[in-house]
Amino acid sequence: MTRSSPVSQRLQSSLSPEIQELISIPRLQRELVPGFPYMLRASTAHLLMLDACGLIDRASVREIGRALLRMEREGADAIVPNALLEDAYFNFEARLMELAGADHGGLLHVARSRNDLGATMERMRARDVLLDALDHGAQLLAALAEKGHAHADTLMTGYTHLQPAQPITFGYYLVGVGNAVRRDLDRLQQTWDRLNLCPLGAGALAGTGFRIDRHLSARLLGFDGLLTNGLDAVSSRDFAAEILAALLGASTVLSRMATDLYVYATLEFGLVDFPDSVAGTSSIMPQKKNLAFLEHMRAKPAHLLAGLTSITMAVKGTHFSNTMDGNRESMRLAWEAMNEGVIALRLGRLAASNAQPNAATMAASAAANFSCVTDLADLLVQRNGLSFREAHHVVGAVVFDALKRRIPASAIDRAMVADAMRRVAGKDLALSESDIRDSLDPRQSVERRDLPGGPAPGQVHAMAEMLADDARRHADWVSAKRDTLALAADDMEERLAALTK
């Protein structure tokens, strides 16, 4: 005799061993434990709404409520996964009916579907990820701001194409990274308004004929409003793509910072060091101090891009409705990728907080590596009447001469510049020895750039303070949202307690 499905009499055969092995068991392993607290809370809100609308009797409400409270105490581990029940929901419901009785427990599914329940759970879970990411993002901005203040006058070379470009400060560099990350955190925060909308009550796709109160369900779960179209509510996972895109942007910036610090920390550069507590070593080479955490940090955008690509490609060919590829397969990599984004932010804070600039080496390098010669060209324009292009040619000739003679920029003297002026521009030099020396001083170069966006210490302090303000703004926003969610949870808990006395 053929054994029918334990979840539907429409199906006269239970799931094949292959379907269990390839789909049901992996899904249960991925979804049951992480999704349990969200399923529990969404189920509690649905129960309270059903009671408020008089859609199930009070005795059943009481038994279901007591069962939900017991399930909360026991946790997900009390549910013995059964692959024959297809998925996490049917396993959850089986345990509920075991505790409340089939007559009572089965009533909880009045006026809802796995479709709207699943969409609600995923928005709740994504909401927590977003708040966690912004919390760690705020800590990252605070660390960059603090280090920016501390090293606003720590001279270093700014590089383009990994070649010495112009003098900056280490604080200026870190605040620049912070400014770029801040925009992605703003994008992440802006996702909230589209994320924190409640799908519960959308049913399978067309709502329900029961006279439910969707607004009550939404309030109990801390949502700001409703997804107004039931079909859209169960079909769309664009909120996950938005979160992934913002985290991809932030992790990409941090990967670039990791690449810089990775190079600066080499023996050849010797500009930055890190404490041994964040380093590893070699199994064979005793001299090694490997900054492997920066390598992990650089890799994080790959995981986020994989998650974003996966969700986009899984959805693109699906019908605009609830589907396994559009709603389940699309989210498989998304959760792991979001977690990698949070890790990237945490590693970024670790890198910023622990980077120790070698100030003397940085300053000596900036004085020697010709990063100041643009200032010499500017001075020739200001004081010697050359066009900038003429000045560029003259100074280029000076640098070529210095490199040929193997002398550092700090050894360039007036005679070298005067000779280049006559050969290249056919003019006499109107600058003194001290003029040449001052123009090639990296500290004076930085201090001359005392304008908005420039690396002068005062400007860096101002930018660092703005970054610190943004860190506080994000932290306060996260705290306020968590308080709102906590109040909604407390309200729901009190209502359930009153019903289950």
Coordinates of C-alpha atoms in Angstrom, one line a residue:
M1 CA 0.0 0.0 0.0
T2 CA 1.4 3.4 -1.0
R3 CA 2.0 5.7 2.0
S4 CA 0.5 9.1 1.4
S5 CA 2.1 12.5 2.2
P6 CA 1.9 13.4 5.9
V7 CA 1.2 17.1 5.0
S8 CA -1.5 16.7 2.3
Q9 CA -4.0 14.1 1.2
R10 CA -3.7 15.6 -2.3
L11 CA -0.4 13.7 -2.5
Q12 CA -0.8 10.0 -2.3
S13 CA 2.9 9.3 -2.0
S14 CA 5.5 10.5 0.5
L15 CA 8.6 12.3 -0.6
S16 CA 11.1 10.2 -2.5
P17 CA 14.4 9.5 -0.8
E18 CA 16.1 11.6 -3.5
I19 CA 13.9 14.6 -2.9
Q20 CA 14.5 14.3 0.8
E21 CA 18.3 14.0 0.3
L22 CA 18.7 16.7 -2.3
I23 CA 16.1 19.3 -1.2
S24 CA 14.3 18.7 2.1
I25 CA 17.2 17.8 4.4
P26 CA 19.5 20.6 3.1
R27 CA 16.6 23.1 3.5
L28 CA 15.9 22.0 7.0
Q29 CA 19.6 22.2 7.9
R30 CA 19.7 25.8 6.5
E31 CA 16.4 27.2 7.6
L32 CA 15.0 25.5 10.7
V33 CA 17.3 26.9 13.4
P34 CA 18.0 30.4 11.9
G35 CA 14.4 30.9 11.0
F36 CA 12.9 29.5 14.2
P37 CA 12.8 32.8 16.3
Y38 CA 11.2 34.7 13.4
M39 CA 8.6 32.0 12.7
L40 CA 7.8 32.0 16.4
R41 CA 7.3 35.7 16.6
A42 CA 5.4 35.9 13.4
S43 CA 3.1 33.1 14.5
T44 CA 2.5 34.8 17.9
A45 CA 1.5 38.0 16.1
H46 CA -0.8 36.1 13.8
L47 CA -2.4 34.4 16.8
L48 CA -3.0 37.7 18.6
M49 CA -4.5 39.1 15.4
L50 CA -6.8 36.2 14.9
D51 CA -8.0 36.5 18.5
A52 CA -8.6 40.3 18.2
C53 CA -10.6 39.7 15.0
G54 CA -12.6 36.8 16.7
L55 CA -11.6 34.4 14.0
I56 CA -10.8 31.4 16.3
D57 CA -12.3 30.5 19.7
R58 CA -10.6 31.7 22.9
A59 CA -9.9 28.1 24.1
S60 CA -7.9 27.4 21.0
V61 CA -6.1 30.7 21.3
R62 CA -5.1 29.8 24.9
E63 CA -3.8 26.4 23.9
I64 CA -1.9 27.6 20.9
G65 CA -0.5 30.5 23.0
R66 CA 0.7 28.1 25.7
A67 CA 2.3 25.8 23.0
L68 CA 4.1 28.8 21.5
L69 CA 5.4 29.8 24.9
R70 CA 6.7 26.3 25.5
M71 CA 8.3 26.2 22.1
E72 CA 10.0 29.5 22.9
R73 CA 11.4 28.0 26.1
E74 CA 12.5 24.8 24.4
G75 CA 14.1 26.4 21.4
A76 CA 14.5 25.0 17.9
D77 CA 16.4 22.0 19.2
A78 CA 13.2 20.5 20.5
I79 CA 12.0 20.0 17.0
V80 CA 13.2 16.7 15.6
P81 CA 13.7 17.5 11.8
N82 CA 11.5 15.3 9.6
A83 CA 12.3 15.5 5.9
L84 CA 9.0 13.9 5.1
L85 CA 7.4 17.1 6.3
E86 CA 9.1 19.0 3.4
D87 CA 10.3 22.1 5.2
A88 CA 10.8 24.1 8.4
Y89 CA 7.2 25.4 8.5
F90 CA 5.6 21.9 8.5
N91 CA 8.1 20.8 11.1
F92 CA 7.2 23.8 13.2
E93 CA 3.5 23.2 12.8
A94 CA 3.9 19.5 13.6
R95 CA 5.5 20.4 16.9
L96 CA 2.9 23.0 17.6
M97 CA 0.0 20.5 17.1
E98 CA 1.8 18.0 19.2
L99 CA 1.8 20.4 22.1
A100 CA -1.5 22.1 21.5
G101 CA -3.4 19.2 20.0
A102 CA -4.2 18.9 16.3
D103 CA -7.7 20.5 16.7
H104 CA -6.3 23.6 18.3
G105 CA -2.8 23.8 16.6
G106 CA -4.1 23.5 13.1
L107 CA -6.2 26.6 13.5
L108 CA -3.1 28.9 13.6
H109 CA -2.9 28.6 9.9
V110 CA -6.2 30.3 9.4
A111 CA -5.9 33.3 7.0
R112 CA -2.2 32.8 6.2
S113 CA 0.1 30.9 3.9
R114 CA 3.7 29.7 4.0
N115 CA 4.2 32.4 1.3
D116 CA 3.3 35.4 3.4
L117 CA 4.8 33.9 6.5
G118 CA 8.1 33.2 4.8
A119 CA 8.2 36.6 3.3
T120 CA 7.6 38.2 6.7
M121 CA 10.2 36.1 8.4
E122 CA 12.8 37.0 5.8
R123 CA 12.1 40.7 6.2
M124 CA 12.4 40.3 10.0
R125 CA 15.7 38.5 9.7
A126 CA 17.0 41.0 7.1
R127 CA 16.0 43.8 9.5
D128 CA 18.2 42.3 12.2
V129 CA 21.1 41.9 9.7
L130 CA 20.8 45.5 8.6
L131 CA 20.8 46.8 12.2
D132 CA 23.8 44.7 13.0
A133 CA 25.6 45.9 9.9
L134 CA 24.9 49.6 10.7
D135 CA 25.9 49.1 14.3
H136 CA 29.3 47.7 13.3
G137 CA 29.5 50.3 10.5
A138 CA 29.1 53.1 13.1
Q139 CA 31.9 51.5 15.1
L140 CA 34.1 51.5 12.0
L141 CA 33.4 55.2 11.3
A142 CA 34.1 56.0 14.9
A143 CA 37.5 54.2 14.8
L144 CA 38.4 55.9 11.5
A145 CA 37.5 59.3 13.0
E146 CA 39.5 58.7 16.2
K147 CA 42.5 57.6 14.2
G148 CA 42.0 60.5 11.8
H149 CA 42.2 62.9 14.8
A150 CA 45.2 61.1 16.2
H151 CA 47.2 61.2 13.0
A152 CA 46.0 64.5 11.4
D153 CA 49.6 65.7 11.3
T154 CA 51.4 62.3 10.7
L155 CA 53.0 62.9 7.3
M156 CA 53.0 60.3 4.7
T157 CA 53.1 60.0 0.9
G158 CA 49.9 59.9 -1.0
Y159 CA 50.2 57.4 -3.9
T160 CA 48.6 57.2 -7.4
H161 CA 49.3 54.1 -9.4
L162 CA 51.3 53.0 -6.4
Q163 CA 53.9 55.7 -7.3
P164 CA 54.7 58.7 -4.9
A165 CA 52.2 61.5 -5.8
Q166 CA 51.8 64.2 -3.1
P167 CA 52.3 64.5 0.6
I168 CA 49.3 63.8 2.8
T169 CA 48.8 62.6 6.4
F170 CA 47.8 59.2 7.7
G171 CA 44.8 60.8 9.3
Y172 CA 43.8 62.3 5.9
Y173 CA 44.0 58.9 4.3
L174 CA 41.8 57.2 7.0
V175 CA 39.2 59.9 6.9
G176 CA 39.0 59.6 3.1
V177 CA 38.3 55.9 3.5
G178 CA 35.7 56.8 6.1
N179 CA 34.0 59.2 3.8
A180 CA 33.6 56.5 1.1
V181 CA 32.3 53.9 3.6
R182 CA 29.8 56.5 5.0
R183 CA 28.0 56.7 1.7
D184 CA 27.4 53.0 1.6
L185 CA 26.2 53.0 5.2
D186 CA 23.8 55.8 4.3
R187 CA 22.5 53.6 1.4
L188 CA 22.1 50.7 3.8
Q189 CA 20.1 52.8 6.2
Q190 CA 17.9 54.1 3.4
T191 CA 16.9 50.5 2.6
W192 CA 15.0 50.4 5.9
D193 CA 12.0 52.3 4.6
R194 CA 11.5 49.7 1.9
L195 CA 12.4 46.7 4.0
N196 CA 10.4 47.3 7.1
L197 CA 7.0 46.7 5.5
C198 CA 4.9 43.7 6.5
P199 CA 3.8 41.0 4.0
L200 CA 1.7 39.1 6.6
G201 CA -1.9 38.8 5.5
A202 CA -1.0 38.6 1.8
G203 CA -1.8 34.9 1.9
A204 CA -0.5 32.8 -1.0
L205 CA -0.7 35.8 -3.3
A206 CA -4.2 37.2 -3.2
G207 CA -4.9 37.9 0.4
T208 CA -7.6 36.1 2.3
G209 CA -11.4 36.1 2.6
F210 CA -11.2 36.2 6.4
R211 CA -11.7 39.7 7.8
I212 CA -8.2 40.1 9.3
D213 CA -6.4 43.2 10.7
R214 CA -3.1 43.4 8.8
H215 CA -2.2 46.6 10.5
L216 CA -2.3 44.9 13.9
S217 CA -0.1 42.1 12.8
A218 CA 2.4 44.7 11.4
R219 CA 2.4 46.7 14.6
L220 CA 3.0 43.7 16.8
L221 CA 6.0 42.8 14.7
G222 CA 7.5 46.3 14.7
F223 CA 6.8 47.0 11.0
D224 CA 6.3 50.6 9.9
G225 CA 3.5 49.7 7.4
L226 CA 2.2 47.1 4.9
L227 CA 3.2 45.8 1.6
T228 CA 0.0 46.8 -0.1
N229 CA -0.1 44.3 -2.9
G230 CA -0.3 40.7 -1.9
L231 CA 1.3 39.4 -5.1
D232 CA 4.2 41.7 -4.8
A233 CA 4.5 40.9 -1.1
V234 CA 5.1 37.2 -1.7
S235 CA 7.0 37.5 -5.0
S236 CA 9.7 40.1 -4.2
R237 CA 13.1 39.8 -2.4
D238 CA 14.6 43.0 -3.7
F239 CA 15.3 44.1 -0.1
A240 CA 18.0 41.5 0.1
A241 CA 19.6 42.7 -3.1
E242 CA 19.6 46.3 -1.8
I243 CA 21.3 45.2 1.4
L244 CA 23.8 43.2 -0.5
A245 CA 24.6 46.0 -2.9
A246 CA 25.2 48.5 0.0
L247 CA 27.4 46.0 1.8
L248 CA 29.2 45.2 -1.4
G249 CA 30.1 48.8 -1.8
A250 CA 31.4 49.2 1.8
S251 CA 33.3 46.0 1.7
T252 CA 34.9 47.0 -1.6
V253 CA 36.2 50.3 -0.1
L254 CA 37.5 48.3 2.9
S255 CA 39.2 45.8 0.5
R256 CA 41.0 48.7 -1.1
M257 CA 42.1 50.0 2.3
A258 CA 43.3 46.5 3.2
T259 CA 45.4 46.4 0.0
D260 CA 47.0 49.7 0.9
L261 CA 47.8 48.7 4.5
Y262 CA 49.0 45.3 3.3
V263 CA 51.6 47.0 1.1
Y264 CA 52.5 49.7 3.6
A265 CA 53.2 46.9 6.2
T266 CA 55.7 45.1 4.0
L267 CA 59.4 45.2 5.0
E268 CA 60.1 47.0 1.7
F269 CA 57.7 49.9 2.5
G270 CA 57.9 49.8 6.3
L271 CA 55.3 52.5 6.7
V272 CA 52.8 50.8 8.9
D273 CA 52.9 48.0 11.5
F274 CA 50.3 45.9 13.3
P275 CA 50.4 44.2 16.7
D276 CA 51.2 40.6 16.8
S277 CA 47.7 39.9 18.2
V278 CA 46.2 40.3 14.7
A279 CA 49.0 38.5 12.8
G280 CA 49.8 34.9 12.0
T281 CA 53.1 33.1 11.1
S282 CA 54.4 30.5 8.8
S283 CA 54.6 26.8 9.5
I284 CA 58.1 26.6 8.1
M285 CA 59.6 30.1 7.9
P286 CA 60.4 31.4 11.4
Q287 CA 60.7 35.1 10.4
K288 CA 57.2 35.4 9.1
K289 CA 54.6 37.8 10.5
N290 CA 51.6 37.4 8.1
L291 CA 48.8 39.9 8.2
A292 CA 46.3 37.2 6.9
F293 CA 43.3 39.1 8.3
L294 CA 43.9 41.7 5.7
E295 CA 43.7 39.0 3.0
H296 CA 40.4 37.8 4.4
M297 CA 39.2 41.4 4.4
R298 CA 40.1 41.8 0.8
A299 CA 38.2 38.6 -0.2
K300 CA 34.8 39.7 1.4
P301 CA 33.5 41.6 -1.7
A302 CA 33.8 38.4 -3.7
H303 CA 31.2 36.7 -1.4
L304 CA 28.9 39.7 -1.5
L305 CA 29.1 39.9 -5.2
A306 CA 28.3 36.1 -5.4
G307 CA 25.3 36.6 -3.2
L308 CA 24.0 39.6 -5.2
T309 CA 24.6 37.7 -8.5
S310 CA 22.9 34.6 -7.2
I311 CA 19.8 36.4 -6.0
T312 CA 19.5 38.3 -9.3
M313 CA 20.1 35.3 -11.6
A314 CA 17.8 33.0 -9.5
V315 CA 14.9 35.5 -9.8
K316 CA 15.4 36.8 -13.3
G317 CA 13.7 34.0 -15.2
T318 CA 10.9 33.3 -12.7
H319 CA 7.2 34.1 -12.8
F320 CA 6.2 37.1 -10.8
S321 CA 4.8 35.0 -8.0
N322 CA 5.9 32.7 -5.3
T323 CA 8.4 30.1 -6.6
M324 CA 11.1 28.0 -5.1
D325 CA 13.8 29.5 -7.3
G326 CA 12.6 33.0 -6.8
N327 CA 12.0 32.9 -3.1
R328 CA 14.1 30.0 -1.7
E329 CA 17.0 29.4 -4.0
S330 CA 17.5 33.1 -4.4
M331 CA 18.1 33.6 -0.7
R332 CA 20.4 30.7 -0.1
L333 CA 23.6 32.6 -0.6
A334 CA 22.1 35.9 0.4
W335 CA 22.2 35.2 4.2
E336 CA 25.8 34.0 4.1
A337 CA 26.8 36.9 2.0
M338 CA 25.2 39.4 4.3
N339 CA 27.0 37.9 7.2
E340 CA 30.3 38.3 5.2
G341 CA 29.4 41.9 4.8
V342 CA 29.1 42.4 8.5
I343 CA 32.4 40.6 9.0
A344 CA 34.0 43.0 6.5
L345 CA 32.9 45.9 8.6
R346 CA 34.2 44.4 11.7
L347 CA 37.6 43.6 10.1
G348 CA 37.7 47.1 8.8
R349 CA 37.4 48.5 12.3
L350 CA 40.0 46.1 13.5
A351 CA 42.4 47.2 10.8
A352 CA 41.8 50.9 11.4
S353 CA 42.1 50.6 15.2
N354 CA 45.3 48.5 15.1
A355 CA 47.3 50.1 12.3
Q356 CA 50.4 51.7 13.8
P357 CA 52.1 54.2 11.4
N358 CA 55.9 54.5 11.5
A359 CA 55.8 58.3 11.6
A360 CA 59.6 58.8 11.1
T361 CA 59.8 56.4 8.1
M362 CA 56.7 58.0 6.6
A363 CA 58.1 61.5 6.9
A364 CA 61.5 60.6 5.6
S365 CA 60.0 58.8 2.6
A366 CA 57.8 61.8 1.8
A367 CA 60.8 64.1 1.9
A368 CA 62.9 61.8 -0.4
N369 CA 60.6 60.4 -3.0
F370 CA 59.8 63.6 -5.0
S371 CA 56.2 63.7 -3.9
C372 CA 56.6 67.5 -3.2
V373 CA 57.8 68.6 -6.6
T374 CA 54.3 69.6 -7.8
D375 CA 54.7 72.4 -5.2
L376 CA 58.0 73.5 -6.9
A377 CA 56.1 73.6 -10.2
D378 CA 53.4 75.7 -8.6
L379 CA 56.0 78.1 -7.2
L380 CA 57.6 78.5 -10.7
V381 CA 54.1 79.5 -12.0
Q382 CA 53.5 81.9 -9.1
R383 CA 56.9 83.5 -8.9
N384 CA 58.7 82.9 -12.2
G385 CA 56.0 83.7 -14.7
L386 CA 55.8 80.3 -16.3
S387 CA 52.7 78.5 -17.5
F388 CA 52.0 75.4 -15.6
R389 CA 52.9 73.2 -18.6
E390 CA 56.3 75.0 -18.9
A391 CA 56.8 74.5 -15.1
H392 CA 55.9 70.9 -15.4
H393 CA 58.6 70.4 -18.1
V394 CA 61.2 72.2 -16.0
V395 CA 60.5 70.3 -12.8
G396 CA 60.4 67.0 -14.8
A397 CA 63.9 67.8 -16.0
V398 CA 65.0 68.4 -12.4
V399 CA 63.6 65.1 -11.3
F400 CA 65.3 63.3 -14.1
D401 CA 68.6 64.9 -13.2
A402 CA 68.2 64.0 -9.5
L403 CA 67.4 60.4 -10.4
K404 CA 70.4 60.2 -12.7
R405 CA 72.6 61.5 -9.9
R406 CA 70.9 59.2 -7.3
I407 CA 70.0 62.0 -4.9
P408 CA 66.7 62.3 -3.0
A409 CA 64.3 65.2 -3.5
S410 CA 65.5 66.8 -0.4
A411 CA 68.9 67.3 -2.0
I412 CA 67.6 69.3 -5.0
D413 CA 69.2 72.7 -4.8
R414 CA 68.8 76.0 -6.6
A415 CA 71.6 75.3 -9.1
M416 CA 69.8 72.2 -10.4
V417 CA 66.5 74.1 -10.9
A418 CA 68.3 77.1 -12.5
D419 CA 70.1 74.8 -15.0
A420 CA 66.8 73.2 -15.9
M421 CA 65.1 76.6 -16.3
R422 CA 67.7 77.7 -18.8
R423 CA 67.7 74.4 -20.8
V424 CA 64.0 73.9 -20.9
A425 CA 62.4 77.3 -20.6
G426 CA 65.2 79.6 -21.7
K427 CA 64.7 81.8 -18.6
D428 CA 66.6 82.7 -15.5
L429 CA 65.4 81.4 -12.1
A430 CA 63.8 84.0 -9.8
L431 CA 63.7 81.8 -6.7
S432 CA 66.1 81.6 -3.8
E433 CA 67.7 78.6 -2.2
S434 CA 65.2 78.8 0.7
D435 CA 62.3 79.1 -1.7
I436 CA 63.4 75.8 -3.3
R437 CA 63.9 74.1 0.1
D438 CA 60.5 75.3 1.4
S439 CA 58.7 74.1 -1.7
L440 CA 60.1 70.6 -1.2
D441 CA 59.2 70.4 2.5
P442 CA 56.4 67.8 2.8
R443 CA 55.1 69.4 6.0
Q444 CA 54.8 72.8 4.4
S445 CA 53.2 71.1 1.4
V446 CA 50.5 69.7 3.5
E447 CA 49.9 72.9 5.5
R448 CA 49.6 74.9 2.3
R449 CA 46.6 72.8 1.3
D450 CA 44.5 74.3 4.0
L451 CA 41.2 74.4 2.1
P452 CA 38.0 72.2 2.3
G453 CA 39.0 68.7 1.4
G454 CA 42.7 69.4 1.8
P455 CA 45.2 67.5 4.0
A456 CA 46.1 70.3 6.3
P457 CA 45.7 69.2 9.9
G458 CA 42.9 71.6 10.7
Q459 CA 41.0 70.3 7.7
V460 CA 41.6 66.7 8.7
H461 CA 40.3 67.4 12.2
A462 CA 37.2 69.0 10.8
M463 CA 36.6 66.0 8.5
A464 CA 37.2 63.6 11.3
E465 CA 34.7 65.3 13.5
M466 CA 32.1 65.1 10.7
L467 CA 32.9 61.4 10.4
A468 CA 32.5 61.0 14.2
D469 CA 29.1 62.8 13.9
D470 CA 28.0 60.4 11.3
A471 CA 29.1 57.5 13.5
R472 CA 27.0 58.8 16.3
R473 CA 24.1 59.5 14.0
H474 CA 24.1 55.9 12.7
A475 CA 24.5 54.5 16.2
D476 CA 21.6 56.5 17.5
W477 CA 19.5 55.5 14.6
V478 CA 20.2 51.8 15.2
S479 CA 19.5 52.2 18.9
A480 CA 16.2 53.9 18.3
K481 CA 15.1 51.2 15.8
R482 CA 16.0 48.5 18.2
D483 CA 14.1 50.2 21.0
T484 CA 11.0 50.4 18.8
L485 CA 11.3 46.7 17.9
A486 CA 11.9 45.8 21.6
L487 CA 8.7 47.8 22.6
A488 CA 6.7 45.9 20.0
A489 CA 8.1 42.6 21.2
D490 CA 7.3 43.5 24.8
D491 CA 3.7 44.5 23.8
M492 CA 3.2 41.2 22.0
E493 CA 4.6 39.2 25.0
E494 CA 2.3 41.0 27.4
R495 CA -0.7 40.3 25.2
L496 CA 0.2 36.6 24.9
A497 CA 0.7 36.3 28.6
A498 CA -2.7 37.8 29.3
L499 CA -4.4 35.3 26.9
T500 CA -2.7 32.3 28.3
K501 CA -3.4 32.7 32.0

